[in-house]
Amino acid sequence: MANQTAPTKGNLMNTKKSLALAKMGYELMDKKRNILIREMMNLIDKANAIQGKIDNAYEEAYLALQTANITHGYCSEISKTIPVEDSLELDYRSVMGVEIPTVTIAEPDPTAFYFALNTTDNALDNAYRKFTEVKVLTATLAEIENSVYRLADSIKKTQKRANALKNIMIPKFEEDVKFITDALDEKDREEFSRMKVIKKQKSDK
């Protein structure tokens, strides 16, 4: 075989060490992949649950806004009194070396309204509450979906590395170990035969 490792005892020891490391690396890659898959599946379940909530929240929010528009006319001027959301914070946590985002947003104060209550009614209050709910759910869903994407990408890379170890590196090291072992055994047999011949020649004299 081309580029075959030289059959020496030193190379045999080194190749066995490389084989052991490759097998350990494969086990770690396989364990990492399984943990990441489990984490991703948990997040997908959460995403599905939140997606149902957010669909309902959007439907209720737009229905509430439509009702408010009917009672107040279009609420574009009133909407300008709502402050820009600036409480959103982004951090990261590590799962088996994969950095996934953690999004936090200030919990809405159910008693806080930014428009004159004496010139509005319950329809506008309800629309505000519903869209505030949508905002929080959207931030949570964005965190989960981005985490799932990052985990899926890492799972793909981990699987690729695991496959390379299992299907390429480990078989190569096993083949090298067998080649060197067989060559050394053959060399020992030749040496044994040579020594027998020498011993016989000496005894015949």
PDB file of C-alpha atoms in Angstrom:
ATOM      1  CA  MET A   1       0.000   0.000   0.000  1.00  0.00           C
ATOM      2  CA  ALA A   2       1.313   3.480  -0.879  1.00  0.00           C
ATOM      3  CA  ASN A   3       2.609   5.586   2.026  1.00  0.00           C
ATOM      4  CA  GLN A   4       2.317   2.583   4.338  1.00  0.00           C
ATOM      5  CA  THR A   5       3.733   3.196   7.822  1.00  0.00           C
ATOM      6  CA  ALA A   6       7.171   1.676   8.336  1.00  0.00           C
ATOM      7  CA  PRO A   7       6.833  -1.591  10.311  1.00  0.00           C
ATOM      8  CA  THR A   8       8.741  -0.741  13.483  1.00  0.00           C
ATOM      9  CA  LYS A   9       7.841  -1.292  17.127  1.00  0.00           C
ATOM     10  CA  GLY A  10       7.919   2.458  17.710  1.00  0.00           C
ATOM     11  CA  ASN A  11       5.468   3.074  14.882  1.00  0.00           C
ATOM     12  CA  LEU A  12       3.249   0.272  16.177  1.00  0.00           C
ATOM     13  CA  MET A  13       3.030   1.929  19.602  1.00  0.00           C
ATOM     14  CA  ASN A  14       2.348   5.342  18.083  1.00  0.00           C
ATOM     15  CA  THR A  15      -0.297   3.969  15.720  1.00  0.00           C
ATOM     16  CA  LYS A  16      -2.054   2.138  18.560  1.00  0.00           C
ATOM     17  CA  LYS A  17      -2.118   5.395  20.533  1.00  0.00           C
ATOM     18  CA  SER A  18      -3.554   7.237  17.507  1.00  0.00           C
ATOM     19  CA  LEU A  19      -6.185   4.507  17.104  1.00  0.00           C
ATOM     20  CA  ALA A  20      -7.170   4.764  20.772  1.00  0.00           C
ATOM     21  CA  LEU A  21      -7.435   8.573  20.488  1.00  0.00           C
ATOM     22  CA  ALA A  22      -9.512   8.291  17.304  1.00  0.00           C
ATOM     23  CA  LYS A  23     -11.923   5.883  19.013  1.00  0.00           C
ATOM     24  CA  MET A  24     -12.157   8.180  22.036  1.00  0.00           C
ATOM     25  CA  GLY A  25     -12.745  11.148  19.732  1.00  0.00           C
ATOM     26  CA  TYR A  26     -15.534   9.291  17.959  1.00  0.00           C
ATOM     27  CA  GLU A  27     -17.215   8.429  21.273  1.00  0.00           C
ATOM     28  CA  LEU A  28     -17.035  12.081  22.353  1.00  0.00           C
ATOM     29  CA  MET A  29     -18.376  13.308  19.003  1.00  0.00           C
ATOM     30  CA  ASP A  30     -21.213  10.775  19.192  1.00  0.00           C
ATOM     31  CA  LYS A  31     -22.052  11.822  22.759  1.00  0.00           C
ATOM     32  CA  LYS A  32     -21.936  15.513  21.808  1.00  0.00           C
ATOM     33  CA  ARG A  33     -24.206  14.905  18.823  1.00  0.00           C
ATOM     34  CA  ASN A  34     -26.769  13.054  20.966  1.00  0.00           C
ATOM     35  CA  ILE A  35     -26.800  15.803  23.597  1.00  0.00           C
ATOM     36  CA  LEU A  36     -27.212  18.508  20.950  1.00  0.00           C
ATOM     37  CA  ILE A  37     -30.012  16.567  19.249  1.00  0.00           C
ATOM     38  CA  ARG A  38     -31.822  16.152  22.576  1.00  0.00           C
ATOM     39  CA  GLU A  39     -31.449  19.882  23.301  1.00  0.00           C
ATOM     40  CA  MET A  40     -32.676  20.781  19.817  1.00  0.00           C
ATOM     41  CA  MET A  41     -35.726  18.513  20.069  1.00  0.00           C
ATOM     42  CA  ASN A  42     -36.673  20.099  23.405  1.00  0.00           C
ATOM     43  CA  LEU A  43     -36.441  23.552  21.820  1.00  0.00           C
ATOM     44  CA  ILE A  44     -38.482  22.449  18.813  1.00  0.00           C
ATOM     45  CA  ASP A  45     -41.248  21.283  21.170  1.00  0.00           C
ATOM     46  CA  LYS A  46     -41.147  24.700  22.878  1.00  0.00           C
ATOM     47  CA  ALA A  47     -41.182  26.472  19.507  1.00  0.00           C
ATOM     48  CA  ASN A  48     -44.248  24.524  18.402  1.00  0.00           C
ATOM     49  CA  ALA A  49     -46.064  25.397  21.631  1.00  0.00           C
ATOM     50  CA  ILE A  50     -45.158  29.095  21.369  1.00  0.00           C
ATOM     51  CA  GLN A  51     -46.021  29.201  17.665  1.00  0.00           C
ATOM     52  CA  GLY A  52     -49.572  28.201  18.519  1.00  0.00           C
ATOM     53  CA  LYS A  53     -49.740  30.897  21.191  1.00  0.00           C
ATOM     54  CA  ILE A  54     -48.248  33.573  18.945  1.00  0.00           C
ATOM     55  CA  ASP A  55     -50.663  32.778  16.105  1.00  0.00           C
ATOM     56  CA  ASN A  56     -53.595  33.214  18.471  1.00  0.00           C
ATOM     57  CA  ALA A  57     -52.032  36.334  19.997  1.00  0.00           C
ATOM     58  CA  TYR A  58     -51.570  37.978  16.582  1.00  0.00           C
ATOM     59  CA  GLU A  59     -55.120  37.135  15.585  1.00  0.00           C
ATOM     60  CA  GLU A  60     -56.535  38.556  18.810  1.00  0.00           C
ATOM     61  CA  ALA A  61     -54.245  41.618  18.636  1.00  0.00           C
ATOM     62  CA  TYR A  62     -55.284  42.590  15.100  1.00  0.00           C
ATOM     63  CA  LEU A  63     -58.914  41.966  15.942  1.00  0.00           C
ATOM     64  CA  ALA A  64     -58.547  44.227  18.984  1.00  0.00           C
ATOM     65  CA  LEU A  65     -56.812  46.881  16.843  1.00  0.00           C
ATOM     66  CA  GLN A  66     -59.584  46.700  14.278  1.00  0.00           C
ATOM     67  CA  THR A  67     -62.135  47.262  17.039  1.00  0.00           C
ATOM     68  CA  ALA A  68     -60.090  50.192  18.387  1.00  0.00           C
ATOM     69  CA  ASN A  69     -59.846  51.712  14.899  1.00  0.00           C
ATOM     70  CA  ILE A  70     -63.605  51.543  14.582  1.00  0.00           C
ATOM     71  CA  THR A  71     -64.203  53.335  17.881  1.00  0.00           C
ATOM     72  CA  HIS A  72     -61.346  55.871  17.606  1.00  0.00           C
ATOM     73  CA  GLY A  73     -60.612  56.142  13.914  1.00  0.00           C
ATOM     74  CA  TYR A  74     -57.139  55.015  12.864  1.00  0.00           C
ATOM     75  CA  CYS A  75     -54.907  54.942  15.919  1.00  0.00           C
ATOM     76  CA  SER A  76     -51.691  56.109  14.223  1.00  0.00           C
ATOM     77  CA  GLU A  77     -51.446  59.291  16.317  1.00  0.00           C
ATOM     78  CA  ILE A  78     -52.169  57.469  19.555  1.00  0.00           C
ATOM     79  CA  SER A  79     -49.558  54.823  18.688  1.00  0.00           C
ATOM     80  CA  LYS A  80     -46.850  57.519  18.707  1.00  0.00           C
ATOM     81  CA  THR A  81     -47.279  57.826  22.472  1.00  0.00           C
ATOM     82  CA  ILE A  82     -46.017  54.235  22.956  1.00  0.00           C
ATOM     83  CA  PRO A  83     -42.278  54.316  23.801  1.00  0.00           C
ATOM     84  CA  VAL A  84     -39.740  52.431  21.693  1.00  0.00           C
ATOM     85  CA  GLU A  85     -38.944  49.041  23.205  1.00  0.00           C
ATOM     86  CA  ASP A  86     -35.366  49.201  24.531  1.00  0.00           C
ATOM     87  CA  SER A  87     -35.427  46.598  27.296  1.00  0.00           C
ATOM     88  CA  LEU A  88     -34.425  43.742  24.988  1.00  0.00           C
ATOM     89  CA  GLU A  89     -31.152  42.145  26.098  1.00  0.00           C
ATOM     90  CA  LEU A  90     -29.114  39.431  24.402  1.00  0.00           C
ATOM     91  CA  ASP A  91     -26.800  37.005  26.155  1.00  0.00           C
ATOM     92  CA  TYR A  92     -25.423  33.545  25.354  1.00  0.00           C
ATOM     93  CA  ARG A  93     -25.214  30.177  27.055  1.00  0.00           C
ATOM     94  CA  SER A  94     -23.055  27.237  26.051  1.00  0.00           C
ATOM     95  CA  VAL A  95     -24.356  23.752  25.263  1.00  0.00           C
ATOM     96  CA  MET A  96     -21.438  21.398  24.542  1.00  0.00           C
ATOM     97  CA  GLY A  97     -19.434  24.336  23.213  1.00  0.00           C
ATOM     98  CA  VAL A  98     -22.285  25.714  21.091  1.00  0.00           C
ATOM     99  CA  GLU A  99     -23.123  29.320  21.911  1.00  0.00           C
ATOM    100  CA  ILE A 100     -26.890  29.768  21.785  1.00  0.00           C
ATOM    101  CA  PRO A 101     -28.688  33.051  22.515  1.00  0.00           C
ATOM    102  CA  THR A 102     -30.686  33.980  25.581  1.00  0.00           C
ATOM    103  CA  VAL A 103     -33.124  36.822  24.934  1.00  0.00           C
ATOM    104  CA  THR A 104     -34.654  38.709  27.839  1.00  0.00           C
ATOM    105  CA  ILE A 105     -37.257  41.426  27.647  1.00  0.00           C
ATOM    106  CA  ALA A 106     -38.826  43.389  30.477  1.00  0.00           C
ATOM    107  CA  GLU A 107     -42.108  41.944  31.668  1.00  0.00           C
ATOM    108  CA  PRO A 108     -44.903  44.337  30.730  1.00  0.00           C
ATOM    109  CA  ASP A 109     -46.601  46.254  33.506  1.00  0.00           C
ATOM    110  CA  PRO A 110     -50.333  45.479  33.118  1.00  0.00           C
ATOM    111  CA  THR A 111     -51.233  48.781  34.795  1.00  0.00           C
ATOM    112  CA  ALA A 112     -48.998  50.954  32.567  1.00  0.00           C
ATOM    113  CA  PHE A 113     -50.654  52.812  29.700  1.00  0.00           C
ATOM    114  CA  TYR A 114     -49.038  55.573  27.648  1.00  0.00           C
ATOM    115  CA  PHE A 115     -52.129  57.284  26.346  1.00  0.00           C
ATOM    116  CA  ALA A 116     -54.835  59.342  27.975  1.00  0.00           C
ATOM    117  CA  LEU A 117     -57.350  56.980  29.533  1.00  0.00           C
ATOM    118  CA  ASN A 118     -60.026  59.659  29.634  1.00  0.00           C
ATOM    119  CA  THR A 119     -60.037  59.979  25.830  1.00  0.00           C
ATOM    120  CA  THR A 120     -59.818  56.264  25.026  1.00  0.00           C
ATOM    121  CA  ASP A 121     -61.802  53.173  25.894  1.00  0.00           C
ATOM    122  CA  ASN A 122     -61.369  49.502  26.689  1.00  0.00           C
ATOM    123  CA  ALA A 123     -60.964  48.562  22.995  1.00  0.00           C
ATOM    124  CA  LEU A 124     -57.671  50.479  22.758  1.00  0.00           C
ATOM    125  CA  ASP A 125     -56.509  49.159  26.131  1.00  0.00           C
ATOM    126  CA  ASN A 126     -57.163  45.634  24.927  1.00  0.00           C
ATOM    127  CA  ALA A 127     -55.268  46.214  21.645  1.00  0.00           C
ATOM    128  CA  TYR A 128     -52.274  47.555  23.593  1.00  0.00           C
ATOM    129  CA  ARG A 129     -52.250  44.557  25.930  1.00  0.00           C
ATOM    130  CA  LYS A 130     -52.534  42.087  23.049  1.00  0.00           C
ATOM    131  CA  PHE A 131     -49.685  43.624  21.044  1.00  0.00           C
ATOM    132  CA  THR A 132     -47.538  43.723  24.208  1.00  0.00           C
ATOM    133  CA  GLU A 133     -48.178  39.982  24.545  1.00  0.00           C
ATOM    134  CA  VAL A 134     -47.199  39.498  20.893  1.00  0.00           C
ATOM    135  CA  LYS A 135     -43.953  41.412  21.502  1.00  0.00           C
ATOM    136  CA  VAL A 136     -42.898  39.151  24.381  1.00  0.00           C
ATOM    137  CA  LEU A 137     -43.838  35.947  22.536  1.00  0.00           C
ATOM    138  CA  THR A 138     -41.981  37.104  19.408  1.00  0.00           C
ATOM    139  CA  ALA A 139     -38.791  37.703  21.394  1.00  0.00           C
ATOM    140  CA  THR A 140     -39.065  34.244  22.972  1.00  0.00           C
ATOM    141  CA  LEU A 141     -39.724  32.568  19.621  1.00  0.00           C
ATOM    142  CA  ALA A 142     -36.785  34.403  18.012  1.00  0.00           C
ATOM    143  CA  GLU A 143     -34.487  33.090  20.771  1.00  0.00           C
ATOM    144  CA  ILE A 144     -35.674  29.508  20.292  1.00  0.00           C
ATOM    145  CA  GLU A 145     -35.561  29.538  16.478  1.00  0.00           C
ATOM    146  CA  ASN A 146     -32.034  30.992  16.435  1.00  0.00           C
ATOM    147  CA  SER A 147     -30.936  28.416  19.022  1.00  0.00           C
ATOM    148  CA  VAL A 148     -32.381  25.578  16.927  1.00  0.00           C
ATOM    149  CA  TYR A 149     -30.545  26.879  13.841  1.00  0.00           C
ATOM    150  CA  ARG A 150     -27.213  27.038  15.689  1.00  0.00           C
ATOM    151  CA  LEU A 151     -27.700  23.590  17.210  1.00  0.00           C
ATOM    152  CA  ALA A 152     -28.657  22.062  13.852  1.00  0.00           C
ATOM    153  CA  ASP A 153     -25.554  23.567  12.248  1.00  0.00           C
ATOM    154  CA  SER A 154     -23.327  22.201  15.025  1.00  0.00           C
ATOM    155  CA  ILE A 155     -24.998  18.770  14.821  1.00  0.00           C
ATOM    156  CA  LYS A 156     -24.246  18.661  11.100  1.00  0.00           C
ATOM    157  CA  LYS A 157     -20.568  19.526  11.675  1.00  0.00           C
ATOM    158  CA  THR A 158     -20.285  17.077  14.587  1.00  0.00           C
ATOM    159  CA  GLN A 159     -21.830  14.299  12.499  1.00  0.00           C
ATOM    160  CA  LYS A 160     -19.379  15.024   9.693  1.00  0.00           C
ATOM    161  CA  ARG A 161     -16.412  14.773  12.073  1.00  0.00           C
ATOM    162  CA  ALA A 162     -17.792  11.613  13.676  1.00  0.00           C
ATOM    163  CA  ASN A 163     -18.250  10.017  10.244  1.00  0.00           C
ATOM    164  CA  ALA A 164     -14.683  10.939   9.261  1.00  0.00           C
ATOM    165  CA  LEU A 165     -13.344   9.277  12.409  1.00  0.00           C
ATOM    166  CA  LYS A 166     -15.543   6.202  12.090  1.00  0.00           C
ATOM    167  CA  ASN A 167     -15.247   5.609   8.350  1.00  0.00           C
ATOM    168  CA  ILE A 168     -11.777   6.969   7.508  1.00  0.00           C
ATOM    169  CA  MET A 169      -9.400   7.495  10.421  1.00  0.00           C
ATOM    170  CA  ILE A 170     -10.248   4.494  12.616  1.00  0.00           C
ATOM    171  CA  PRO A 171     -10.179   1.967   9.720  1.00  0.00           C
ATOM    172  CA  LYS A 172      -6.869   3.479   8.524  1.00  0.00           C
ATOM    173  CA  PHE A 173      -5.245   3.150  11.951  1.00  0.00           C
ATOM    174  CA  GLU A 174      -6.620  -0.382  12.335  1.00  0.00           C
ATOM    175  CA  GLU A 175      -5.185  -1.301   8.939  1.00  0.00           C
ATOM    176  CA  ASP A 176      -1.821   0.227   9.863  1.00  0.00           C
ATOM    177  CA  VAL A 177      -1.752  -1.664  13.168  1.00  0.00           C
ATOM    178  CA  LYS A 178      -2.510  -4.929  11.364  1.00  0.00           C
ATOM    179  CA  PHE A 179       0.121  -4.240   8.686  1.00  0.00           C
ATOM    180  CA  ILE A 180       2.838  -3.389  11.208  1.00  0.00           C
ATOM    181  CA  THR A 181       1.908  -6.306  13.493  1.00  0.00           C
ATOM    182  CA  ASP A 182       1.939  -8.781  10.597  1.00  0.00           C
ATOM    183  CA  ALA A 183       5.256  -7.396   9.326  1.00  0.00           C
ATOM    184  CA  LEU A 184       6.869  -7.612  12.765  1.00  0.00           C
ATOM    185  CA  ASP A 185       5.531 -11.144  13.259  1.00  0.00           C
ATOM    186  CA  GLU A 186       6.968 -12.147   9.901  1.00  0.00           C
ATOM    187  CA  LYS A 187      10.274 -10.549  10.820  1.00  0.00           C
ATOM    188  CA  ASP A 188      10.300 -12.470  14.127  1.00  0.00           C
ATOM    189  CA  ARG A 189       9.606 -15.736  12.291  1.00  0.00           C
ATOM    190  CA  GLU A 190      12.423 -15.050   9.852  1.00  0.00           C
ATOM    191  CA  GLU A 191      14.767 -14.212  12.719  1.00  0.00           C
ATOM    192  CA  PHE A 192      13.740 -17.381  14.551  1.00  0.00           C
ATOM    193  CA  SER A 193      14.368 -19.488  11.438  1.00  0.00           C
ATOM    194  CA  ARG A 194      17.722 -17.800  10.882  1.00  0.00           C
ATOM    195  CA  MET A 195      18.783 -18.482  14.462  1.00  0.00           C
ATOM    196  CA  LYS A 196      17.787 -22.139  14.107  1.00  0.00           C
ATOM    197  CA  VAL A 197      19.924 -22.456  10.988  1.00  0.00           C
ATOM    198  CA  ILE A 198      22.890 -20.819  12.701  1.00  0.00           C
ATOM    199  CA  LYS A 199      22.451 -23.037  15.754  1.00  0.00           C
ATOM    200  CA  LYS A 200      22.290 -26.159  13.552  1.00  0.00           C
ATOM    201  CA  GLN A 201      25.380 -25.122  11.617  1.00  0.00           C
ATOM    202  CA  LYS A 202      27.283 -24.651  14.877  1.00  0.00           C
ATOM    203  CA  SER A 203      26.151 -28.023  16.209  1.00  0.00           C
ATOM    204  CA  ASP A 204      27.254 -29.780  12.978  1.00  0.00           C
ATOM    205  CA  LYS A 205      30.837 -28.556  13.310  1.00  0.00           C
TER     206      LYS A 205
END
